[in-house]
mmCIF file of C-alpha atoms in Angstrom:
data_model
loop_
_atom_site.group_PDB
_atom_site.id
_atom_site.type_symbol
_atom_site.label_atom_id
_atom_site.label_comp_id
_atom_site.label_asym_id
_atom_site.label_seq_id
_atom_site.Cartn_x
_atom_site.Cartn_y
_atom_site.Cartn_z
ATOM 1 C CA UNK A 510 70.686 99.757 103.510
ATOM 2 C CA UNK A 511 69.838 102.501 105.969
ATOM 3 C CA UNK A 512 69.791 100.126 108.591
ATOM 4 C CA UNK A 513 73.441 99.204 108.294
ATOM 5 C CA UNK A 514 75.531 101.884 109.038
ATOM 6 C CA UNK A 515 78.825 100.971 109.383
ATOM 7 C CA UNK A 516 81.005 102.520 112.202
ATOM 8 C CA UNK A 517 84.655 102.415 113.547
ATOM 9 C CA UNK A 518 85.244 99.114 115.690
ATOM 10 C CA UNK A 519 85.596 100.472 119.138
ATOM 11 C CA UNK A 520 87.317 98.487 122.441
ATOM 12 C CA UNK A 521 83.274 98.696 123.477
ATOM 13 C CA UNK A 522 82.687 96.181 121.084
ATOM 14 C CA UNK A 523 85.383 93.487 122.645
ATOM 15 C CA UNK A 524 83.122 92.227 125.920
ATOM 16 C CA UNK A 525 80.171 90.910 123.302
ATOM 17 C CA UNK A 526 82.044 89.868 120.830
ATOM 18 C CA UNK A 527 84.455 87.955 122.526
ATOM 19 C CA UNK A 528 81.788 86.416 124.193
ATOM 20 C CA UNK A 529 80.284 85.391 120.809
ATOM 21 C CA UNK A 530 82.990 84.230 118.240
ATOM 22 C CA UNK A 531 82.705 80.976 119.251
ATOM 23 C CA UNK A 532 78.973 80.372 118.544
ATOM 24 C CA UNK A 533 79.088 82.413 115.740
ATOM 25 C CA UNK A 534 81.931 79.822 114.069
ATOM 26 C CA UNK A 535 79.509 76.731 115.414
ATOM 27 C CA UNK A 536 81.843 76.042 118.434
ATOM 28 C CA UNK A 537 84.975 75.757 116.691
ATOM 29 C CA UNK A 538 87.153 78.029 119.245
ATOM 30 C CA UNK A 539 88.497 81.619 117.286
ATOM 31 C CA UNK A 540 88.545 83.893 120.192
ATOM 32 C CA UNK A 541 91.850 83.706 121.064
ATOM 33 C CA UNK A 542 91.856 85.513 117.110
ATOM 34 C CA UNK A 543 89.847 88.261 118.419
ATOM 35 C CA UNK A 544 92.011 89.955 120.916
ATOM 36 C CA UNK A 545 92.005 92.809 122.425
ATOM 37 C CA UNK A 546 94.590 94.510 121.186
ATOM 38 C CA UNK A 547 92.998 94.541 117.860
ATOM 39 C CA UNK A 548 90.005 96.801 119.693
ATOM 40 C CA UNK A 549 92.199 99.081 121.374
ATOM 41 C CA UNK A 550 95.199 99.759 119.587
ATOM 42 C CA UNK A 551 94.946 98.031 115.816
ATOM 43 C CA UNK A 552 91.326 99.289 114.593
ATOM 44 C CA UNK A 553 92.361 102.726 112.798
ATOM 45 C CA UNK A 554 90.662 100.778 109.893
ATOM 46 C CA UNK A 555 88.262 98.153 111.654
ATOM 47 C CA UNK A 556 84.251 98.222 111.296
ATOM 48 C CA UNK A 557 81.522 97.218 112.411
ATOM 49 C CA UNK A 558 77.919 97.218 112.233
ATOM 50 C CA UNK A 559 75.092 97.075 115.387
ATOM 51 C CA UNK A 560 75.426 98.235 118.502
ATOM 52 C CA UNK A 561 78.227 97.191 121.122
ATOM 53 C CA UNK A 562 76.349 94.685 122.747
ATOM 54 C CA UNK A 563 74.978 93.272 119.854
ATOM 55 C CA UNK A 564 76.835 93.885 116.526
ATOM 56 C CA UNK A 565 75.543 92.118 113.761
ATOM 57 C CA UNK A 566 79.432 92.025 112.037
ATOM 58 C CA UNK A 567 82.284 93.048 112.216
ATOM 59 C CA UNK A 568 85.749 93.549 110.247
ATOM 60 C CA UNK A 569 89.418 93.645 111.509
ATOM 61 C CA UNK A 570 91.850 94.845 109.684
ATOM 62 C CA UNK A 571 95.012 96.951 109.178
ATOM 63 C CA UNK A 572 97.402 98.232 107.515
ATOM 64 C CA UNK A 573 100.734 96.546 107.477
ATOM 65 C CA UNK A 574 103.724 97.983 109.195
ATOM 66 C CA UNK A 575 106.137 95.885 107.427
ATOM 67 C CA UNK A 576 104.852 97.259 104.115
ATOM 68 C CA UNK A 577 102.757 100.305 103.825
ATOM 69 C CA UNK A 578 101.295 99.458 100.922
ATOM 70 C CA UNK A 579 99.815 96.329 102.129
ATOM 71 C CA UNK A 580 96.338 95.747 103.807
ATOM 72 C CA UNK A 581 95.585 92.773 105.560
ATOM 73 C CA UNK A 582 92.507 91.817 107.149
ATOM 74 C CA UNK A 583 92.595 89.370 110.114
ATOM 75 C CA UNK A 584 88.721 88.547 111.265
ATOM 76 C CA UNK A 585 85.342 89.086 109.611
ATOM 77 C CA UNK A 586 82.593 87.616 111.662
ATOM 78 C CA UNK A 587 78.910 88.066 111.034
ATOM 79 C CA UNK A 588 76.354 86.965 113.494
ATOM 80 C CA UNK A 589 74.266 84.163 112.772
ATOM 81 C CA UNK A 590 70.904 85.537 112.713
ATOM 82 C CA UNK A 591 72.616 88.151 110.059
ATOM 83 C CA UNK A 592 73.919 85.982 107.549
ATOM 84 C CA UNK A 593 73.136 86.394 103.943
ATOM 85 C CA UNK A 594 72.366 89.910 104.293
ATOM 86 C CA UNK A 595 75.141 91.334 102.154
ATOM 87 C CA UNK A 596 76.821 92.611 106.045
ATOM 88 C CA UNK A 597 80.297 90.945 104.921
ATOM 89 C CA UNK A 598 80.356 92.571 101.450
ATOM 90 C CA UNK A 599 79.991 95.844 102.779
ATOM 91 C CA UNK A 600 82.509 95.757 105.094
ATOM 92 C CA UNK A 601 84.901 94.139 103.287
ATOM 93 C CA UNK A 602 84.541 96.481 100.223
ATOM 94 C CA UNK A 603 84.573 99.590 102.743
ATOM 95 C CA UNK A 604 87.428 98.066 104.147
ATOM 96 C CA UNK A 605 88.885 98.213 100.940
ATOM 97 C CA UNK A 606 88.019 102.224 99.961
ATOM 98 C CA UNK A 607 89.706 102.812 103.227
ATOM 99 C CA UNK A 608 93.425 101.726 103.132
ATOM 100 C CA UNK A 609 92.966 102.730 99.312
ATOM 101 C CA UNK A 610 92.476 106.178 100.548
ATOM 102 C CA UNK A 611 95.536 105.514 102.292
ATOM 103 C CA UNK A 612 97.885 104.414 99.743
ATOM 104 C CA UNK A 613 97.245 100.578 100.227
ATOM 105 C CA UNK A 614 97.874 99.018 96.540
ATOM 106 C CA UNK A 615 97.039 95.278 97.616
ATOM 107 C CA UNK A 616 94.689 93.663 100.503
ATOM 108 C CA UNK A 617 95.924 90.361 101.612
ATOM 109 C CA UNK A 618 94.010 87.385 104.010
ATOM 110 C CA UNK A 619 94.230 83.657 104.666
ATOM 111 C CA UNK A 620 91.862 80.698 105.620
ATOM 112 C CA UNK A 621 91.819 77.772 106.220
ATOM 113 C CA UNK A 622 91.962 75.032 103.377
ATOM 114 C CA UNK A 623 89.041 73.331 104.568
ATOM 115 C CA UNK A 624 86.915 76.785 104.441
ATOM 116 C CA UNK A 625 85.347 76.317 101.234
ATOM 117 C CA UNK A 626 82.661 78.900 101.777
ATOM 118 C CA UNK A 627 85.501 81.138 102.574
ATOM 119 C CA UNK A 628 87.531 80.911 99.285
ATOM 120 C CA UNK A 629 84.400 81.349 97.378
ATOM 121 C CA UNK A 630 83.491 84.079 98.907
ATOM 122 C CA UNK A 631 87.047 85.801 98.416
ATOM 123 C CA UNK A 632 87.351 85.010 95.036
ATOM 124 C CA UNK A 633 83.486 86.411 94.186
ATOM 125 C CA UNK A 634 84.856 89.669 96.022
ATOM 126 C CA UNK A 635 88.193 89.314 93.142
ATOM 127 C CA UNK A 636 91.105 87.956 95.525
ATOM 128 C CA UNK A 637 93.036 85.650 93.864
ATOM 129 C CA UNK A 638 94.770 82.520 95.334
ATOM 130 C CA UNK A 639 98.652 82.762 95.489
ATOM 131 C CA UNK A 640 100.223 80.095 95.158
ATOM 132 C CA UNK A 641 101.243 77.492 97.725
ATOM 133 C CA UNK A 642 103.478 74.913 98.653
ATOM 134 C CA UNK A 643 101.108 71.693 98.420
ATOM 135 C CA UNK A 644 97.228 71.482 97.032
ATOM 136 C CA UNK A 645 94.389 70.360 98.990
ATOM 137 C CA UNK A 646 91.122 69.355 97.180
ATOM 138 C CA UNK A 647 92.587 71.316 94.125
ATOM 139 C CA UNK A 648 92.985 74.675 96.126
ATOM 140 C CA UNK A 649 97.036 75.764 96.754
ATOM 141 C CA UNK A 650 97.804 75.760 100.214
ATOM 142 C CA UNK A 651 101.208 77.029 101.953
ATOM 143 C CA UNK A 652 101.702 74.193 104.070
ATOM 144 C CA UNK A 653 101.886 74.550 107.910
ATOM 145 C CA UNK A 654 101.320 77.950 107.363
ATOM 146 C CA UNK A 655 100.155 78.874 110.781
ATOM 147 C CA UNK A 656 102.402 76.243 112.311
ATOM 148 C CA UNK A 657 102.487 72.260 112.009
ATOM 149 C CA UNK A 658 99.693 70.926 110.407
ATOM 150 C CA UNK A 659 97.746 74.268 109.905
ATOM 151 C CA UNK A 660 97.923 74.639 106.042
ATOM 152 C CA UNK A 661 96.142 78.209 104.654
ATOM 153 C CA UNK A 662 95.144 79.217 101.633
ATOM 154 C CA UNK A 663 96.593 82.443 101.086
ATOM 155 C CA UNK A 664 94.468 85.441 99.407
ATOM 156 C CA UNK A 665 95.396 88.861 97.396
ATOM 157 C CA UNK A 666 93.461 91.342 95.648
ATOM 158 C CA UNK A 667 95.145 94.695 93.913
ATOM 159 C CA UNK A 668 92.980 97.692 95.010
ATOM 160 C CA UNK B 376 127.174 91.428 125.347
ATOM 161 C CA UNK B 377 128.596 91.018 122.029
ATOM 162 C CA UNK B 378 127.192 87.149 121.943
ATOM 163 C CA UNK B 379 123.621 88.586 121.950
ATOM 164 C CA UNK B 380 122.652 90.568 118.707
ATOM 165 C CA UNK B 381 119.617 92.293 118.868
ATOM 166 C CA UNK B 382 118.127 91.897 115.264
ATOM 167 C CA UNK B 383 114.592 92.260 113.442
ATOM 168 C CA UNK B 384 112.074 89.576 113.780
ATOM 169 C CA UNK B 385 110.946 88.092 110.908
ATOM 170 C CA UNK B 386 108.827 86.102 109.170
ATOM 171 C CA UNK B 387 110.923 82.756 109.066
ATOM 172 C CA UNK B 388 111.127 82.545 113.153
ATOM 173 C CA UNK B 389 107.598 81.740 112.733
ATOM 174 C CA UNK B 390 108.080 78.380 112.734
ATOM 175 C CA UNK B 391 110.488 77.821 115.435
ATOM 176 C CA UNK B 392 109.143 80.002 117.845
ATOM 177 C CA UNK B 393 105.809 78.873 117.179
ATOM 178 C CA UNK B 394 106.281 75.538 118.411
ATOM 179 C CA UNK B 395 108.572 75.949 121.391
ATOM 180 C CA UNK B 396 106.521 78.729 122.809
ATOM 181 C CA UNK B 397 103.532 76.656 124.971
ATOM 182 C CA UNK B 398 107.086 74.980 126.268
ATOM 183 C CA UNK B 399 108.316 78.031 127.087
ATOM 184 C CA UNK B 400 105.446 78.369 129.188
ATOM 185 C CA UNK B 401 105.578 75.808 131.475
ATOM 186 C CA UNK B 402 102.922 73.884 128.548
ATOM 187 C CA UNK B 403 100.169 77.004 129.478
ATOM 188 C CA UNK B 404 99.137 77.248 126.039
ATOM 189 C CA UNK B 405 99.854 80.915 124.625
ATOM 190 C CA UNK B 406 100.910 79.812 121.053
ATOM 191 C CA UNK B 407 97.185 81.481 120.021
ATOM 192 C CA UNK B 408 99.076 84.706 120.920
ATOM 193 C CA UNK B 409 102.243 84.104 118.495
ATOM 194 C CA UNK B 410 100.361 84.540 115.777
ATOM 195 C CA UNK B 411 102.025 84.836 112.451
ATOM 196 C CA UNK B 412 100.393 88.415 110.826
ATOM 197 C CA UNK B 413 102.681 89.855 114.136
ATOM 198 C CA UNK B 414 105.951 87.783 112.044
ATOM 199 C CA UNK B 415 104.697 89.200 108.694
ATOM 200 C CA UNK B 416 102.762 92.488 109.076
ATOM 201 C CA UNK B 417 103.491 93.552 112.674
ATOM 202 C CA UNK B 418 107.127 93.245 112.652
ATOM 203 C CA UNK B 419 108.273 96.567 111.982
ATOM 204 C CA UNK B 420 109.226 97.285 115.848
ATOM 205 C CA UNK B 421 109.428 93.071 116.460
ATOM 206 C CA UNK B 422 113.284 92.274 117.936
ATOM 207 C CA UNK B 423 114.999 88.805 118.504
ATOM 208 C CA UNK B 424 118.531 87.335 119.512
ATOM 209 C CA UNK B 425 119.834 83.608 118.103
ATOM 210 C CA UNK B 426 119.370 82.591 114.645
ATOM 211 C CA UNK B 427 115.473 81.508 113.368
ATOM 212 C CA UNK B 428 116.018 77.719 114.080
ATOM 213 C CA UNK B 429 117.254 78.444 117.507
ATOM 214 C CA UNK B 430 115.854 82.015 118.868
ATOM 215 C CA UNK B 431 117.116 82.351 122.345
ATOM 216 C CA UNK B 432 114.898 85.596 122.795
ATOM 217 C CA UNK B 433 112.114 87.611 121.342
ATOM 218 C CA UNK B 434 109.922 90.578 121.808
ATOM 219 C CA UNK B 435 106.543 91.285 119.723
ATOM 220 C CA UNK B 436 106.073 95.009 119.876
ATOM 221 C CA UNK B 437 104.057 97.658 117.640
ATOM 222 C CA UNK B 438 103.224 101.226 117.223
ATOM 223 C CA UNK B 439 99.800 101.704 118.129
ATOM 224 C CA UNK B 440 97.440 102.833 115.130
ATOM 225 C CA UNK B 441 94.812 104.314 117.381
ATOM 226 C CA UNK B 442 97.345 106.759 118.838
ATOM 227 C CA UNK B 443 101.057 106.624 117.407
ATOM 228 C CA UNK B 444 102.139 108.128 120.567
ATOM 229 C CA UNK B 445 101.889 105.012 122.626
ATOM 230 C CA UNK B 446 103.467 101.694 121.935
ATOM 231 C CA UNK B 447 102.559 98.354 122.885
ATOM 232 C CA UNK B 448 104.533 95.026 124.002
ATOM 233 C CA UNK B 449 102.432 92.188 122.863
ATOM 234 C CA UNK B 450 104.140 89.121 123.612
ATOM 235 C CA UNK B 451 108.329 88.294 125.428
ATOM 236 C CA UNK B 452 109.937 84.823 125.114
ATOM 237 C CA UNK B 453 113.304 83.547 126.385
ATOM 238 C CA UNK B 454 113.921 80.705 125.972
ATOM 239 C CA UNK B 455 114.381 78.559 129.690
ATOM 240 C CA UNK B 456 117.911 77.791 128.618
ATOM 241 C CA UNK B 457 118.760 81.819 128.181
ATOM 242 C CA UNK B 458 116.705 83.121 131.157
ATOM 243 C CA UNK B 459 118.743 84.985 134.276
ATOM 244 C CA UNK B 460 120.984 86.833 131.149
ATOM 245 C CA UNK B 461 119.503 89.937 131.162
ATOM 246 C CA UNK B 462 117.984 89.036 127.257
ATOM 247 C CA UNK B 463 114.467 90.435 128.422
ATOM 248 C CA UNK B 464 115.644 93.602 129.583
ATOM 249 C CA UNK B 465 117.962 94.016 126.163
ATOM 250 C CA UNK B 466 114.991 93.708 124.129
ATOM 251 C CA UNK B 467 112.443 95.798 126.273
ATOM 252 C CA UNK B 468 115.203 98.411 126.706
ATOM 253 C CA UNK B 469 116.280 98.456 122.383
ATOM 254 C CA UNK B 470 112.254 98.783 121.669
ATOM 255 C CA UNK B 471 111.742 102.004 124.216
ATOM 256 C CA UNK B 472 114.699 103.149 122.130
ATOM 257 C CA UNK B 473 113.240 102.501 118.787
ATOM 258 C CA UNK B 474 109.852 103.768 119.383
ATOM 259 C CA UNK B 475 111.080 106.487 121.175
ATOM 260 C CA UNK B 476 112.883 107.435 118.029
ATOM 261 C CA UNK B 477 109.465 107.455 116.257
ATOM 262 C CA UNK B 478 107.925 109.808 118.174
ATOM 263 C CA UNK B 479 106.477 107.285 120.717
ATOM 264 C CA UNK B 480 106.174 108.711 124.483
ATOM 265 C CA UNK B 481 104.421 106.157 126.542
ATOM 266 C CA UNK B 482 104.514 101.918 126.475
ATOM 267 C CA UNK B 483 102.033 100.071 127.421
ATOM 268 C CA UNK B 484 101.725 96.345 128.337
ATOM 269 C CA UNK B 485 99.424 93.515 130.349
ATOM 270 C CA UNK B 486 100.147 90.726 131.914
ATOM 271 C CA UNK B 487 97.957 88.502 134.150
ATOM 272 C CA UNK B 488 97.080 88.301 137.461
ATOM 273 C CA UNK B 489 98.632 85.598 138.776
ATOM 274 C CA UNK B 490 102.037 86.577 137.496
ATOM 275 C CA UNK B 491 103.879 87.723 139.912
ATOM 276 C CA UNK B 492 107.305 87.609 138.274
ATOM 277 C CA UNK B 493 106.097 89.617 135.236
ATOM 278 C CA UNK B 494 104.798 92.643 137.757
ATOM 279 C CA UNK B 495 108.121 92.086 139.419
ATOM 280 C CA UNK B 496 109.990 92.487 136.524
ATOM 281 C CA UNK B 497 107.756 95.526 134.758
ATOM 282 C CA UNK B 498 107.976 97.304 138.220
ATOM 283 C CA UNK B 499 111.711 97.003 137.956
ATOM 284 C CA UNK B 500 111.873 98.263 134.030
ATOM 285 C CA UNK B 501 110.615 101.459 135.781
ATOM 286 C CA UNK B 502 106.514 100.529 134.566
ATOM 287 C CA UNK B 503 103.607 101.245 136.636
ATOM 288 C CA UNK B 504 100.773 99.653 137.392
ATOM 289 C CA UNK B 505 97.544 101.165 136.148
ATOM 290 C CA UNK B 506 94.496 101.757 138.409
ATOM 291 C CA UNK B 507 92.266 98.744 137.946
ATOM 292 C CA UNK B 508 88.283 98.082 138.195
ATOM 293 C CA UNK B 509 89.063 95.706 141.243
ATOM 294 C CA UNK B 510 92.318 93.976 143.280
ATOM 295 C CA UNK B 511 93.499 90.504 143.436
ATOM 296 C CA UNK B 512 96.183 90.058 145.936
ATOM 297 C CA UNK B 513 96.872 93.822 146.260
ATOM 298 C CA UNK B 514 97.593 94.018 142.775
ATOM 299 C CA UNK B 515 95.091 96.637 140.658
ATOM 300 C CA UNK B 516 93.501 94.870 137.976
ATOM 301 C CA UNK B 517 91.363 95.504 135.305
ATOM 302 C CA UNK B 518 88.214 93.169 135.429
ATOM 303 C CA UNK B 519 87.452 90.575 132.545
ATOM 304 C CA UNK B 520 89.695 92.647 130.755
ATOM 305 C CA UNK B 521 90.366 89.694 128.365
ATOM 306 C CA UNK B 522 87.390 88.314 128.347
ATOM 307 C CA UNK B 523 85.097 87.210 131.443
ATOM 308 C CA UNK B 524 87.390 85.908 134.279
ATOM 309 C CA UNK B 525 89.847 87.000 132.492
ATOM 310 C CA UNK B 526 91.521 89.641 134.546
ATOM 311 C CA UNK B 527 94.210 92.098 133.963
ATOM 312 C CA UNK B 528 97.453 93.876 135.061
ATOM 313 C CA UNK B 529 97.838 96.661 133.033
ATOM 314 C CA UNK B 530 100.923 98.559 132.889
ATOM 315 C CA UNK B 531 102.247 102.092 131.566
ATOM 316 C CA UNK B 532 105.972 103.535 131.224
ATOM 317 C CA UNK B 533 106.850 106.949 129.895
ATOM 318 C CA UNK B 534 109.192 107.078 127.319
#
């Protein structure tokens, strides 16, 4: 694993990955996700692995303001050519020794319904699925979630 | 003033605000930039004025984790119906005095190029303009900023 080393997300890092977040998701359009602001003035506890102009993954997250106690992570993106490589476990389970340190007790995410490589890949890691407001394909889902029409299945694991 | 109570904002004017805000716009689609972890995580220095199924006004603000010295302004809606009533200013002028509070000394902010009224309107709040990479109408901005051709204004205030 010497090869991975993972590092602080730095504002560096926005120009190429900006520029790839759209590939990486097969064209479907996240970058408005990936903004900015998450570079410069959210990644106290944001990773990511490769050089700045070509990371291999990366991790956004944070700790809530609304609840201390919370972490929440927004974005992980791994780069195509990457995949499979165990890249997403590692960050999210540094991720995860991180706001623990801090005096997180819980990490929260979402996704989308129709992500089903996404919930089984949350629940392998031990997030559970809370429970929703409707069902789709026998997952809970809070309905319009992320406004009309935009149901998301909504993830927690106790650290 | 006593019509317009400043108050936190909170998770349920997600819903509202999330589909009136590309209308708010003029239809320029920003609703990508309302997004909900800023209702549910990101709130803690968040302000609006109306009740949740009819928010007249709203400003998404946060303490930067990278340096809790500077705060940021993320996003500012009034609605087209409240505009020319001073609810902007309110809300800018009750978050310098909250993050002030907590220990905050500068605000920062961005807004594009092309808007004109939103430089206007910083200038007057007593922000200025930051030196840029490059000019576009003898306005310093920051190249690609956002992304390529995607240029920006970016602005500072001491608190």
């Amino acid at each position: 694993m010497s090869a991975h080393i993972i590092r602080p997300l730095v504002s560096l890092d926005y120009e190429f990955l900006s520029s790839v977040v759209d590939d990486w998701w097969g064209g479907r359009p996240v970058r408005a996700l990936v903004h900015r602001i998450f570079f410069d003035h959210l990644n106290a506890s944001s990773f990511a692995i490769g050089p700045s102009d070509a990371v291999q993954a990366f991790l956004i997250g944070f700790v809530s303001q609304s609840d201390p106690k919370v972490a929440y992570i927004h974005f992980v993106g791994v780069s195509p050519a990457a995949r499979a490589g165990g890249l997403a476990r590692m960050l999210y389970e540094h991720f995860f020794n991180v706001v623990s340190a801090q005096g997180c007790t819980e990490v929260r995410s979402i996704t989308s319904a129709v992500n089903t490589g996404s919930i089984a890949f949350h629940r392998k890691l031990g997030f559970t699925l809370l429970p929703g407001s409707g069902e789709i394909g026998g997952v809970p889902v809070t309905l319009d979630y992320a406004g009309e029409g935009q149901h998301r299945v909504l993830f927690r694991k106790a650290l």
